[in-house]
PDB file of C-alpha atoms and ligand atoms in Angstrom:
ATOM      1  CA  MET A   1      -0.032  -0.012   0.017  1.00 97.00           C
ATOM      2  CA  VAL A   2       2.649   2.479   1.024  1.00 97.00           C
ATOM      3  CA  GLU A   3       4.921   1.953  -1.967  1.00 96.00           C
ATOM      4  CA  GLU A   4       2.364   1.406  -4.698  1.00 96.00           C
ATOM      5  CA  GLN A   5      -0.569   3.577  -3.652  1.00 97.00           C
ATOM      6  CA  LEU A   6       1.288   6.412  -1.893  1.00 98.00           C
ATOM      7  CA  ARG A   7       4.889   6.851  -2.821  1.00 98.00           C
ATOM      8  CA  LEU A   8       4.324   6.096  -6.525  1.00 97.00           C
ATOM      9  CA  ARG A   9       1.548   8.625  -6.572  1.00 96.00           C
ATOM     10  CA  GLY A  10       3.624  11.406  -5.175  1.00 97.00           C
ATOM     11  CA  ILE A  11       3.355  11.184  -1.382  1.00 97.00           C
ATOM     12  CA  ALA A  12       6.945  12.091  -0.478  1.00 98.00           C
ATOM     13  CA  ASN A  13       6.877  13.092   3.202  1.00 98.00           C
ATOM     14  CA  GLU A  14       8.739  10.282   5.017  1.00 98.00           C
ATOM     15  CA  ARG A  15       7.019  10.992   8.376  1.00 98.00           C
ATOM     16  CA  VAL A  16       3.633  10.519   6.602  1.00 98.00           C
ATOM     17  CA  LEU A  17       4.727   7.342   4.916  1.00 98.00           C
ATOM     18  CA  ALA A  18       6.072   5.979   8.228  1.00 98.00           C
ATOM     19  CA  ALA A  19       2.735   6.838   9.909  1.00 98.00           C
ATOM     20  CA  MET A  20       0.800   5.082   7.201  1.00 98.00           C
ATOM     21  CA  ARG A  21       2.977   2.015   7.663  1.00 98.00           C
ATOM     22  CA  ALA A  22       2.626   2.118  11.469  1.00 98.00           C
ATOM     23  CA  VAL A  23      -1.175   2.112  11.628  1.00 98.00           C
ATOM     24  CA  PRO A  24      -2.816  -1.215  10.623  1.00 98.00           C
ATOM     25  CA  ARG A  25      -5.806  -0.290   8.444  1.00 98.00           C
ATOM     26  CA  GLU A  26      -7.372  -3.747   9.103  1.00 97.00           C
ATOM     27  CA  LEU A  27      -8.157  -2.593  12.672  1.00 97.00           C
ATOM     28  CA  PHE A  28     -10.457   0.073  11.303  1.00 98.00           C
ATOM     29  CA  VAL A  29     -12.558  -1.822   8.715  1.00 97.00           C
ATOM     30  CA  PRO A  30     -15.494  -4.092   9.571  1.00 97.00           C
ATOM     31  CA  PRO A  31     -14.481  -7.738  10.217  1.00 96.00           C
ATOM     32  CA  GLU A  32     -16.104  -8.955   7.004  1.00 97.00           C
ATOM     33  CA  LEU A  33     -13.997  -6.511   4.905  1.00 97.00           C
ATOM     34  CA  ARG A  34     -10.615  -7.305   6.530  1.00 96.00           C
ATOM     35  CA  GLY A  35      -9.441  -9.044   3.346  1.00 97.00           C
ATOM     36  CA  ARG A  36      -9.927  -5.801   1.529  1.00 97.00           C
ATOM     37  CA  ALA A  37      -8.261  -3.570   4.116  1.00 97.00           C
ATOM     38  CA  TYR A  38      -5.419  -2.551   1.832  1.00 96.00           C
ATOM     39  CA  ASP A  39      -7.560  -1.927  -1.251  1.00 97.00           C
ATOM     40  CA  ASP A  40      -6.904   1.346  -3.025  1.00 97.00           C
ATOM     41  CA  ALA A  41     -10.478   2.462  -2.117  1.00 97.00           C
ATOM     42  CA  ALA A  42     -12.791   3.866   0.494  1.00 97.00           C
ATOM     43  CA  LEU A  43     -14.783   1.055   2.175  1.00 97.00           C
ATOM     44  CA  PRO A  44     -18.183   1.046   3.933  1.00 97.00           C
ATOM     45  CA  ILE A  45     -18.146   1.236   7.738  1.00 97.00           C
ATOM     46  CA  GLY A  46     -21.933   1.312   8.374  1.00 96.00           C
ATOM     47  CA  GLU A  47     -24.418   4.155   8.838  1.00 97.00           C
ATOM     48  CA  GLY A  48     -23.920   4.954   5.129  1.00 96.00           C
ATOM     49  CA  GLN A  49     -20.306   6.171   5.910  1.00 97.00           C
ATOM     50  CA  THR A  50     -16.872   5.187   4.726  1.00 97.00           C
ATOM     51  CA  ILE A  51     -13.243   4.750   5.824  1.00 98.00           C
ATOM     52  CA  SER A  52     -11.362   7.053   3.498  1.00 97.00           C
ATOM     53  CA  GLN A  53      -9.068   5.756   0.700  1.00 97.00           C
ATOM     54  CA  PRO A  54      -5.481   5.395   1.987  1.00 98.00           C
ATOM     55  CA  TYR A  55      -4.196   7.866  -0.588  1.00 97.00           C
ATOM     56  CA  MET A  56      -6.657  10.519   0.635  1.00 97.00           C
ATOM     57  CA  VAL A  57      -5.664   9.984   4.263  1.00 98.00           C
ATOM     58  CA  ALA A  58      -1.988  10.290   3.357  1.00 98.00           C
ATOM     59  CA  ARG A  59      -2.583  13.334   1.109  1.00 97.00           C
ATOM     60  CA  ILE A  60      -4.532  15.188   3.832  1.00 98.00           C
ATOM     61  CA  CYS A  61      -1.703  14.387   6.410  1.00 98.00           C
ATOM     62  CA  GLU A  62       0.934  15.609   3.975  1.00 98.00           C
ATOM     63  CA  GLU A  63      -0.937  18.871   3.276  1.00 97.00           C
ATOM     64  CA  LEU A  64      -1.244  19.525   6.999  1.00 98.00           C
ATOM     65  CA  ASP A  65       2.560  19.802   7.121  1.00 97.00           C
ATOM     66  CA  LEU A  66       2.937  18.488  10.685  1.00 98.00           C
ATOM     67  CA  HIS A  67       6.271  18.285  12.454  1.00 97.00           C
ATOM     68  CA  GLY A  68       5.203  16.679  15.772  1.00 97.00           C
ATOM     69  CA  GLY A  69       3.826  18.326  18.970  1.00 96.00           C
ATOM     70  CA  GLU A  70       0.897  20.190  17.352  1.00 98.00           C
ATOM     71  CA  ARG A  71      -2.662  20.233  18.516  1.00 98.00           C
ATOM     72  CA  VAL A  72      -4.873  18.927  15.755  1.00 98.00           C
ATOM     73  CA  LEU A  73      -8.622  18.678  15.097  1.00 99.00           C
ATOM     74  CA  ASP A  74      -9.923  15.840  12.871  1.00 98.00           C
ATOM     75  CA  VAL A  75     -13.530  16.422  11.776  1.00 98.00           C
ATOM     76  CA  GLY A  76     -15.469  13.268  10.707  1.00 98.00           C
ATOM     77  CA  THR A  77     -13.957  10.519  12.928  1.00 98.00           C
ATOM     78  CA  GLY A  78     -15.684   7.717  10.950  1.00 98.00           C
ATOM     79  CA  SER A  79     -13.702   4.506  11.593  1.00 98.00           C
ATOM     80  CA  GLY A  80     -10.883   6.526  13.385  1.00 98.00           C
ATOM     81  CA  TYR A  81      -8.211   5.620  10.808  1.00 98.00           C
ATOM     82  CA  GLN A  82      -7.290   9.160   9.827  1.00 98.00           C
ATOM     83  CA  ALA A  83      -7.167  10.190  13.568  1.00 98.00           C
ATOM     84  CA  ALA A  84      -4.904   7.217  14.314  1.00 98.00           C
ATOM     85  CA  VAL A  85      -2.491   8.231  11.543  1.00 98.00           C
ATOM     86  CA  LEU A  86      -2.605  11.803  12.725  1.00 98.00           C
ATOM     87  CA  SER A  87      -1.670  10.699  16.154  1.00 98.00           C
ATOM     88  CA  GLN A  88       1.646   9.430  14.777  1.00 98.00           C
ATOM     89  CA  LEU A  89       2.410  12.936  13.337  1.00 98.00           C
ATOM     90  CA  ALA A  90       1.143  15.427  15.953  1.00 98.00           C
ATOM     91  CA  GLY A  91       1.133  15.802  19.753  1.00 97.00           C
ATOM     92  CA  ASP A  92      -2.503  16.091  20.673  1.00 98.00           C
ATOM     93  CA  VAL A  93      -5.330  14.893  18.405  1.00 98.00           C
ATOM     94  CA  HIS A  94      -9.019  15.635  18.865  1.00 98.00           C
ATOM     95  CA  SER A  95     -11.509  13.953  16.585  1.00 98.00           C
ATOM     96  CA  ILE A  96     -15.190  14.699  16.356  1.00 98.00           C
ATOM     97  CA  GLU A  97     -17.962  12.588  14.748  1.00 98.00           C
ATOM     98  CA  ARG A  98     -21.736  13.455  14.554  1.00 98.00           C
ATOM     99  CA  ILE A  99     -22.924   9.768  14.479  1.00 98.00           C
ATOM    100  CA  GLU A 100     -22.865   8.499  18.076  1.00 98.00           C
ATOM    101  CA  SER A 101     -22.477   4.760  17.272  1.00 98.00           C
ATOM    102  CA  LEU A 102     -19.472   5.454  14.991  1.00 98.00           C
ATOM    103  CA  ALA A 103     -17.875   7.718  17.602  1.00 98.00           C
ATOM    104  CA  ALA A 104     -18.296   5.025  20.264  1.00 98.00           C
ATOM    105  CA  GLU A 105     -16.677   2.310  18.139  1.00 98.00           C
ATOM    106  CA  ALA A 106     -13.936   4.625  16.980  1.00 98.00           C
ATOM    107  CA  GLY A 107     -13.320   5.684  20.547  1.00 98.00           C
ATOM    108  CA  GLU A 108     -12.493   2.135  21.595  1.00 98.00           C
ATOM    109  CA  ARG A 109     -10.199   1.672  18.658  1.00 98.00           C
ATOM    110  CA  LEU A 110      -8.498   5.013  19.226  1.00 98.00           C
ATOM    111  CA  ALA A 111      -7.824   4.602  22.897  1.00 98.00           C
ATOM    112  CA  PRO A 112      -4.398   2.986  22.375  1.00 97.00           C
ATOM    113  CA  PHE A 113      -3.430   5.908  20.071  1.00 98.00           C
ATOM    114  CA  GLY A 114      -4.319   8.592  22.669  1.00 98.00           C
ATOM    115  CA  VAL A 115      -6.824  10.347  20.481  1.00 98.00           C
ATOM    116  CA  HIS A 116      -9.612  12.331  22.224  1.00 98.00           C
ATOM    117  CA  VAL A 117     -12.948  11.429  20.538  1.00 98.00           C
ATOM    118  CA  HIS A 118     -15.930  13.815  20.759  1.00 98.00           C
ATOM    119  CA  VAL A 119     -19.530  13.448  19.554  1.00 98.00           C
ATOM    120  CA  GLY A 120     -21.198  16.413  17.867  1.00 98.00           C
ATOM    121  CA  ASP A 121     -21.377  18.732  14.883  1.00 98.00           C
ATOM    122  CA  GLY A 122     -17.797  19.198  13.850  1.00 98.00           C
ATOM    123  CA  THR A 123     -18.623  22.209  11.754  1.00 98.00           C
ATOM    124  CA  ARG A 124     -18.705  24.064  15.074  1.00 98.00           C
ATOM    125  CA  GLY A 125     -15.204  22.892  15.850  1.00 98.00           C
ATOM    126  CA  LEU A 126     -14.174  22.410  19.470  1.00 98.00           C
ATOM    127  CA  PRO A 127     -13.820  25.970  20.878  1.00 98.00           C
ATOM    128  CA  GLU A 128     -12.817  24.671  24.312  1.00 98.00           C
ATOM    129  CA  HIS A 129      -9.712  23.057  22.755  1.00 98.00           C
ATOM    130  CA  ALA A 130      -8.879  25.770  20.144  1.00 98.00           C
ATOM    131  CA  PRO A 131      -6.645  27.109  18.704  1.00 98.00           C
ATOM    132  CA  PHE A 132      -5.460  24.289  16.441  1.00 98.00           C
ATOM    133  CA  ALA A 133      -2.273  24.109  14.394  1.00 98.00           C
ATOM    134  CA  ALA A 134      -4.144  22.005  11.861  1.00 98.00           C
ATOM    135  CA  VAL A 135      -7.649  20.893  11.067  1.00 98.00           C
ATOM    136  CA  ALA A 136      -8.471  17.970   8.786  1.00 98.00           C
ATOM    137  CA  VAL A 137     -11.987  17.576   7.465  1.00 98.00           C
ATOM    138  CA  ALA A 138     -12.932  14.150   6.045  1.00 97.00           C
ATOM    139  CA  ALA A 139     -16.312  15.118   4.663  1.00 97.00           C
ATOM    140  CA  ALA A 140     -17.420  17.439   1.791  1.00 98.00           C
ATOM    141  CA  ALA A 141     -18.317  21.043   2.699  1.00 98.00           C
ATOM    142  CA  PRO A 142     -20.403  23.338   0.516  1.00 98.00           C
ATOM    143  CA  HIS A 143     -18.151  26.275   1.302  1.00 97.00           C
ATOM    144  CA  LEU A 144     -15.231  27.187   3.567  1.00 96.00           C
ATOM    145  CA  PRO A 145     -16.279  26.223   7.144  1.00 97.00           C
ATOM    146  CA  GLU A 146     -15.717  29.685   8.736  1.00 97.00           C
ATOM    147  CA  THR A 147     -15.854  28.430  12.372  1.00 98.00           C
ATOM    148  CA  LEU A 148     -13.141  25.891  11.682  1.00 98.00           C
ATOM    149  CA  TYR A 149     -11.008  28.623  10.011  1.00 98.00           C
ATOM    150  CA  GLU A 150     -11.486  30.798  13.093  1.00 98.00           C
ATOM    151  CA  GLN A 151     -10.237  28.048  15.365  1.00 98.00           C
ATOM    152  CA  LEU A 152      -6.879  27.850  13.579  1.00 98.00           C
ATOM    153  CA  GLU A 153      -3.652  29.394  14.943  1.00 98.00           C
ATOM    154  CA  LEU A 154      -2.097  32.049  12.755  1.00 98.00           C
ATOM    155  CA  ARG A 155      -0.342  30.154   9.876  1.00 97.00           C
ATOM    156  CA  GLY A 156      -2.359  27.103  10.854  1.00 98.00           C
ATOM    157  CA  ARG A 157      -3.701  24.845   8.078  1.00 98.00           C
ATOM    158  CA  LEU A 158      -7.220  23.707   7.311  1.00 98.00           C
ATOM    159  CA  VAL A 159      -7.629  20.861   4.716  1.00 98.00           C
ATOM    160  CA  VAL A 160     -11.130  20.389   3.592  1.00 98.00           C
ATOM    161  CA  PRO A 161     -12.968  19.009   0.475  1.00 98.00           C
ATOM    162  CA  ILE A 162     -15.168  21.866  -0.822  1.00 97.00           C
ATOM    163  CA  GLY A 163     -17.773  21.537  -3.605  1.00 97.00           C
ATOM    164  CA  SER A 164     -21.104  19.761  -4.300  1.00 97.00           C
ATOM    165  CA  ARG A 165     -22.376  16.549  -2.600  1.00 96.00           C
ATOM    166  CA  ARG A 166     -20.987  14.578  -5.530  1.00 95.00           C
ATOM    167  CA  GLU A 167     -17.543  16.093  -6.295  1.00 95.00           C
ATOM    168  CA  GLN A 168     -15.164  18.422  -4.591  1.00 97.00           C
ATOM    169  CA  LEU A 169     -11.706  19.951  -4.613  1.00 97.00           C
ATOM    170  CA  LEU A 170      -9.519  19.230  -1.573  1.00 97.00           C
ATOM    171  CA  GLN A 171      -8.527  22.662  -0.517  1.00 97.00           C
ATOM    172  CA  VAL A 172      -5.474  23.606   1.676  1.00 98.00           C
ATOM    173  CA  ILE A 173      -6.236  26.828   3.456  1.00 98.00           C
ATOM    174  CA  VAL A 174      -3.758  28.705   5.626  1.00 98.00           C
ATOM    175  CA  ARG A 175      -4.824  31.289   8.248  1.00 98.00           C
ATOM    176  CA  SER A 176      -2.973  34.559   7.522  1.00 97.00           C
ATOM    177  CA  PRO A 177      -3.360  38.112   8.804  1.00 97.00           C
ATOM    178  CA  GLU A 178      -4.820  39.061   5.339  1.00 97.00           C
ATOM    179  CA  GLY A 179      -7.450  36.236   5.515  1.00 96.00           C
ATOM    180  CA  PRO A 180      -7.674  32.714   4.154  1.00 97.00           C
ATOM    181  CA  ALA A 181      -4.946  31.883   1.666  1.00 97.00           C
ATOM    182  CA  VAL A 182      -5.769  28.850  -0.572  1.00 96.00           C
ATOM    183  CA  LEU A 183      -2.518  26.949  -1.423  1.00 92.00           C
ATOM    184  CA  ARG A 184      -3.599  24.269  -3.804  1.00 80.00           C
ATOM    185  CA  THR A 185      -6.426  21.942  -4.682  1.00 86.00           C
ATOM    186  CA  VAL A 186      -6.924  18.458  -5.974  1.00 91.00           C
ATOM    187  CA  PRO A 187     -10.167  16.766  -7.152  1.00 95.00           C
ATOM    188  CA  CYS A 188     -11.766  14.297  -4.692  1.00 95.00           C
ATOM    189  CA  ARG A 189     -15.043  12.655  -3.600  1.00 95.00           C
ATOM    190  CA  PHE A 190     -16.157  12.576   0.041  1.00 96.00           C
ATOM    191  CA  VAL A 191     -19.393  11.916   1.862  1.00 95.00           C
ATOM    192  CA  PRO A 192     -21.128  15.190   2.809  1.00 97.00           C
ATOM    193  CA  LEU A 193     -20.310  17.232   5.852  1.00 98.00           C
ATOM    194  CA  VAL A 194     -23.723  17.457   7.547  1.00 98.00           C
ATOM    195  CA  GLY A 195     -24.340  20.226  10.082  1.00 97.00           C
ATOM    196  CA  GLU A 196     -24.625  23.931  10.767  1.00 96.00           C
ATOM    197  CA  GLY A 197     -21.697  24.882   8.581  1.00 94.00           C
ATOM    198  CA  GLY A 198     -22.251  22.056   6.088  1.00 96.00           C
ATOM    199  CA  PHE A 199     -25.063  20.371   4.135  1.00 97.00           C
ATOM    200  CA  ARG A 200     -28.531  19.683   5.455  1.00 93.00           C
ATOM    201  CA  ALA A 201     -29.136  16.050   6.587  1.00 88.00           C
TER     202      ALA A 201
HETATM  203  N1  LIG B   1     -11.463   9.867   8.283  1.00 61.41           N
HETATM  204  C1  LIG B   1     -12.436   8.864   8.356  1.00 61.41           C
HETATM  205  C2  LIG B   1     -11.854   7.495   8.351  1.00 61.41           C
HETATM  206  O1  LIG B   1     -10.663   7.373   8.016  1.00 61.41           O
HETATM  207  O2  LIG B   1     -12.565   6.496   8.637  1.00 61.41           O
HETATM  208  C3  LIG B   1     -13.365   9.041   7.246  1.00 61.41           C
HETATM  209  C4  LIG B   1     -14.745   9.288   7.698  1.00 61.41           C
HETATM  210  S1  LIG B   1     -16.055   9.463   6.523  1.00 61.41           S
HETATM  211  C5  LIG B   1     -15.355   9.727   4.912  1.00 61.41           C
HETATM  212  C6  LIG B   1     -16.630  11.056   7.025  1.00 61.41           C
HETATM  213  C7  LIG B   1     -17.235  11.090   8.392  1.00 61.41           C
HETATM  214  O3  LIG B   1     -17.696  12.401   8.680  1.00 61.41           O
HETATM  215  C8  LIG B   1     -18.505  10.194   8.545  1.00 61.41           C
HETATM  216  O4  LIG B   1     -18.382   9.325   9.590  1.00 61.41           O
HETATM  217  C9  LIG B   1     -19.607  11.210   8.898  1.00 61.41           C
HETATM  218  O5  LIG B   1     -20.593  10.741   9.773  1.00 61.41           O
HETATM  219  C10 LIG B   1     -18.813  12.407   9.463  1.00 61.41           C
HETATM  220  N2  LIG B   1     -19.474  13.690   9.496  1.00 61.41           N
HETATM  221  C11 LIG B   1     -20.250  14.244   8.555  1.00 61.41           C
HETATM  222  N3  LIG B   1     -20.607  15.488   8.939  1.00 61.41           N
HETATM  223  C12 LIG B   1     -20.048  15.626  10.135  1.00 61.41           C
HETATM  224  C13 LIG B   1     -20.127  16.726  11.081  1.00 61.41           C
HETATM  225  N4  LIG B   1     -20.779  17.921  10.889  1.00 61.41           N
HETATM  226  N5  LIG B   1     -19.466  16.591  12.272  1.00 61.41           N
HETATM  227  C14 LIG B   1     -18.753  15.469  12.540  1.00 61.41           C
HETATM  228  N6  LIG B   1     -18.661  14.384  11.698  1.00 61.41           N
HETATM  229  C15 LIG B   1     -19.382  14.521  10.516  1.00 61.41           C
END
């Protein structure tokens, strides 16, 4: 997975590649799909949601440009896979999921990784733990989630898929004194971000 799906496709950050190697994806997929855990694809995890494709997880981590020690917010815990990978790259990871049953399952899986799991509308962020050096959103937003941008440190990075329910561009947004600076974008497809700053349920 690391060599063929990630390095050959341009993921070059060795810390990210090591983190992807360190976290066993099979722990985060339903038991009946374990044989497909290293497929180059998103997979169903129940409740109409998915565990993200390994490439997108690595790409988001690379775009966050983490060096270790940062406080990070992961919006859309899902299976917990992205949060587990982030825990290898940053100091303090908070992850928020709106669907209670997914948050509960992910909370158990993420305990050994030291990730703090919260239940709620991630479009509101976690003001009690802000500011964050980085925010990763693993669901598609219709526009820049302002509240999440406001919870970034100066020069902090927000990586979020923005577009329609069907297709989006993964945007890398840096908080600057002049306002949001968009660094670069790649096409992607995520499930919708549902909530106050996202799509309607
Ligand atoms: N990173 C996850 C993983 O690796 O398993 C992928 C999760 S899936 C693509 C997106 C998740 O975002 C879903 O579990 C969905 O319920 C959650 N979600 C959607 N809107 C949300 C919101 N407003 N707040 C928190 N979670 C949300």
